[in-house]
Short mmCIF file of C-alpha atoms in Angstrom, two decimals:
data_model
loop_
_atom_site.label_atom_id
_atom_site.label_comp_id
_atom_site.label_asym_id
_atom_site.label_seq_id
_atom_site.Cartn_x
_atom_site.Cartn_y
_atom_site.Cartn_z
CA MET F 271 13.80 16.13 -27.50
CA GLU F 272 12.01 13.16 -28.96
CA GLU F 273 14.95 10.84 -28.09
CA MET F 274 14.64 11.95 -24.43
CA LYS F 275 10.98 11.06 -24.45
CA MET F 276 11.70 7.69 -25.87
CA ARG F 277 14.43 6.97 -23.25
CA ARG F 278 12.00 7.94 -20.47
CA LEU F 279 9.30 5.64 -21.93
CA VAL F 280 11.73 2.75 -22.20
CA LEU F 281 12.97 3.39 -18.65
CA PHE F 282 9.40 3.60 -17.37
CA SER F 283 8.51 0.34 -19.15
CA VAL F 284 11.51 -1.53 -17.65
CA VAL F 285 10.66 -0.33 -14.15
CA LEU F 286 6.97 -1.18 -14.61
CA VAL F 287 7.72 -4.72 -15.83
CA SER F 288 10.23 -5.26 -12.92
CA VAL F 289 7.67 -4.13 -10.35
CA LEU F 290 4.97 -6.27 -11.84
CA GLY F 291 7.30 -9.23 -11.95
CA LEU F 292 8.22 -8.77 -8.30
CA ALA F 293 4.56 -8.42 -7.33
CA SER F 294 3.52 -11.56 -9.13
CA ALA F 295 6.46 -13.47 -7.61
CA GLY F 296 5.44 -12.49 -4.09
CA SER F 297 4.52 -15.00 -1.55
CA GLY F 298 0.82 -14.26 -1.08
CA PHE F 299 -1.44 -16.23 1.17
CA GLU F 300 -4.62 -17.78 -0.17
CA TYR F 301 -7.86 -18.23 1.78
CA THR F 302 -11.43 -19.36 1.11
CA GLU F 303 -14.83 -18.36 2.26
CA ASP F 304 -14.69 -21.22 4.74
CA ASP F 305 -11.81 -19.48 6.48
CA LEU F 306 -14.14 -16.54 7.14
CA ALA F 307 -17.11 -18.64 8.27
CA SER F 308 -16.51 -18.49 12.07
CA ASP F 309 -14.24 -16.96 14.71
CA GLU F 310 -12.47 -20.30 15.06
CA ALA F 311 -11.88 -20.55 11.35
CA LYS F 312 -10.58 -16.95 11.27
CA TRP F 313 -8.16 -17.69 14.12
CA ALA F 314 -6.95 -20.82 12.43
CA MET F 315 -6.41 -18.97 9.12
CA TYR F 316 -4.39 -16.36 11.10
CA GLU F 317 -2.23 -19.06 12.61
CA ARG F 318 -1.71 -20.57 9.12
CA TRP F 319 -0.82 -17.14 7.79
CA ARG F 320 1.70 -16.59 10.65
CA ALA F 321 3.37 -19.92 9.90
CA HIS F 322 3.33 -19.27 6.09
CA HIS F 323 5.31 -16.04 6.72
CA ASP F 324 7.51 -17.32 9.55
CA LYS F 325 6.23 -14.77 12.02
CA PRO F 326 8.06 -14.88 15.41
CA GLU F 327 6.35 -16.12 18.54
CA ALA F 328 4.49 -13.38 20.38
CA SER F 329 2.59 -12.96 23.66
CA ASP F 330 -1.11 -13.66 23.70
CA ASP F 331 -1.85 -9.94 23.96
CA GLU F 332 0.37 -9.12 21.01
CA LYS F 333 -1.17 -11.89 18.92
CA GLN F 334 -4.67 -10.67 19.71
CA LYS F 335 -3.68 -7.15 18.65
CA ARG F 336 -2.12 -8.39 15.46
CA PHE F 337 -5.17 -10.58 14.84
CA VAL F 338 -7.46 -7.61 14.83
CA ILE F 339 -5.27 -5.70 12.41
CA PHE F 340 -4.93 -8.79 10.22
CA MET F 341 -8.73 -9.26 10.06
CA ASP F 342 -9.17 -5.65 9.10
CA THR F 343 -6.84 -6.25 6.26
CA VAL F 344 -8.63 -9.48 5.29
CA LYS F 345 -11.93 -7.57 5.13
CA ARG F 346 -10.40 -4.86 2.96
CA VAL F 347 -8.68 -7.29 0.62
CA ASP F 348 -11.86 -9.52 0.41
CA ALA F 349 -14.15 -6.52 -0.33
CA HIS F 350 -11.80 -5.18 -2.95
CA ASN F 351 -11.48 -8.55 -4.78
CA LYS F 352 -15.25 -9.16 -4.63
CA ALA F 353 -15.78 -5.73 -6.29
CA LYS F 354 -14.14 -7.00 -9.47
CA GLN F 355 -11.47 -4.30 -9.57
CA PRO F 356 -8.99 -4.34 -12.46
CA TYR F 357 -6.39 -5.88 -10.18
CA LEU F 358 -6.50 -8.28 -7.18
CA MET F 359 -5.11 -7.75 -3.73
CA GLU F 360 -3.61 -10.49 -1.59
CA LEU F 361 -2.49 -11.06 1.93
CA ASN F 362 1.26 -10.69 2.36
CA LYS F 363 3.77 -10.66 5.26
CA MET F 364 2.70 -7.09 6.17
CA SER F 365 -1.00 -7.98 6.64
CA ASP F 366 -0.83 -7.68 10.42
CA LEU F 367 0.84 -4.21 10.44
CA THR F 368 -0.81 -0.86 10.52
CA SER F 369 -0.07 1.78 7.85
CA GLU F 370 2.11 3.69 10.31
CA GLU F 371 4.11 0.56 11.15
CA ILE F 372 4.67 -0.22 7.49
CA GLY F 373 5.85 3.35 6.97
CA ARG F 374 8.08 3.26 9.92
CA PHE F 375 9.65 -0.22 9.57
CA TYR F 376 9.83 -0.51 5.80
CA THR F 377 10.65 3.00 4.74
CA GLY F 378 12.41 4.33 7.83
CA ALA F 379 10.13 7.37 7.69
CA LYS F 380 7.47 8.78 9.93
CA VAL F 381 4.09 8.64 8.23
CA ALA F 382 2.67 12.18 8.19
CA ASP F 383 -0.91 12.96 8.91
CA ARG F 384 -2.56 12.74 5.48
CA SER F 385 -4.85 15.64 6.04
CA ARG F 386 -1.97 17.94 7.05
CA THR F 387 0.01 16.83 4.03
CA LEU F 388 -2.93 17.42 1.66
CA LEU F 389 -3.42 20.85 3.20
CA LEU F 390 0.22 21.79 2.68
CA VAL F 391 0.01 20.61 -0.97
CA LYS F 392 -3.16 22.65 -1.52
CA MET F 393 -1.57 25.72 0.08
CA SER F 394 1.59 25.35 -2.04
CA ILE F 395 -0.43 25.03 -5.20
CA SER F 396 -2.65 28.02 -4.42
CA GLN F 397 0.34 30.16 -3.51
CA VAL F 398 2.16 29.36 -6.72
CA PHE F 399 -1.07 29.91 -8.72
CA LEU F 400 -1.67 33.27 -7.16
CA LYS F 401 1.85 34.32 -8.03
CA SER F 402 1.83 33.00 -11.55
CA LYS F 403 -1.76 33.63 -12.71
CA ASN F 404 -1.15 30.82 -15.23
CA PHE F 405 -2.31 27.27 -14.49
CA LEU F 406 0.38 25.55 -16.65
CA THR F 407 3.11 27.54 -15.03
CA CYS F 408 1.64 26.63 -11.72
CA LEU F 409 1.55 22.95 -12.55
CA ARG F 410 5.15 22.98 -13.86
CA ILE F 411 6.40 24.77 -10.71
CA CYS F 412 4.53 22.40 -8.39
CA LEU F 413 5.75 19.34 -10.22
CA ARG F 414 9.34 20.60 -10.22
CA ASN F 415 9.21 21.29 -6.45
CA SER F 416 7.50 17.97 -5.49
#
């Protein structure tokens, strides 16, 4: 039993180190406050970001749409990093994609409506809890079925 826990811990550690190594080796894009100072500076930053990530040419309408998404991402990343969180976020090659597009293109899955998913999870937990009358049993069953 103890050996199994140790193996899981070692496996988890190896996976964690690998993921952190990949994350730090990523090709992030750096920007400064000057890049956010004006609309022209923001557009120039967007064009630099596109070149940095070898984004394909797009129509003006598509570029405008992607620019809006990109700037939403920039605002989120900038606010997060200014809040002195325990980790930093950066702009990557997916910064002009919506959550749904990332889910569709990079995982091959349809991104479900979060509220519906949360409701289904709550319903499953409450159904199991009502049947078991024991929180630990409920937790084990829910974890096993997830």
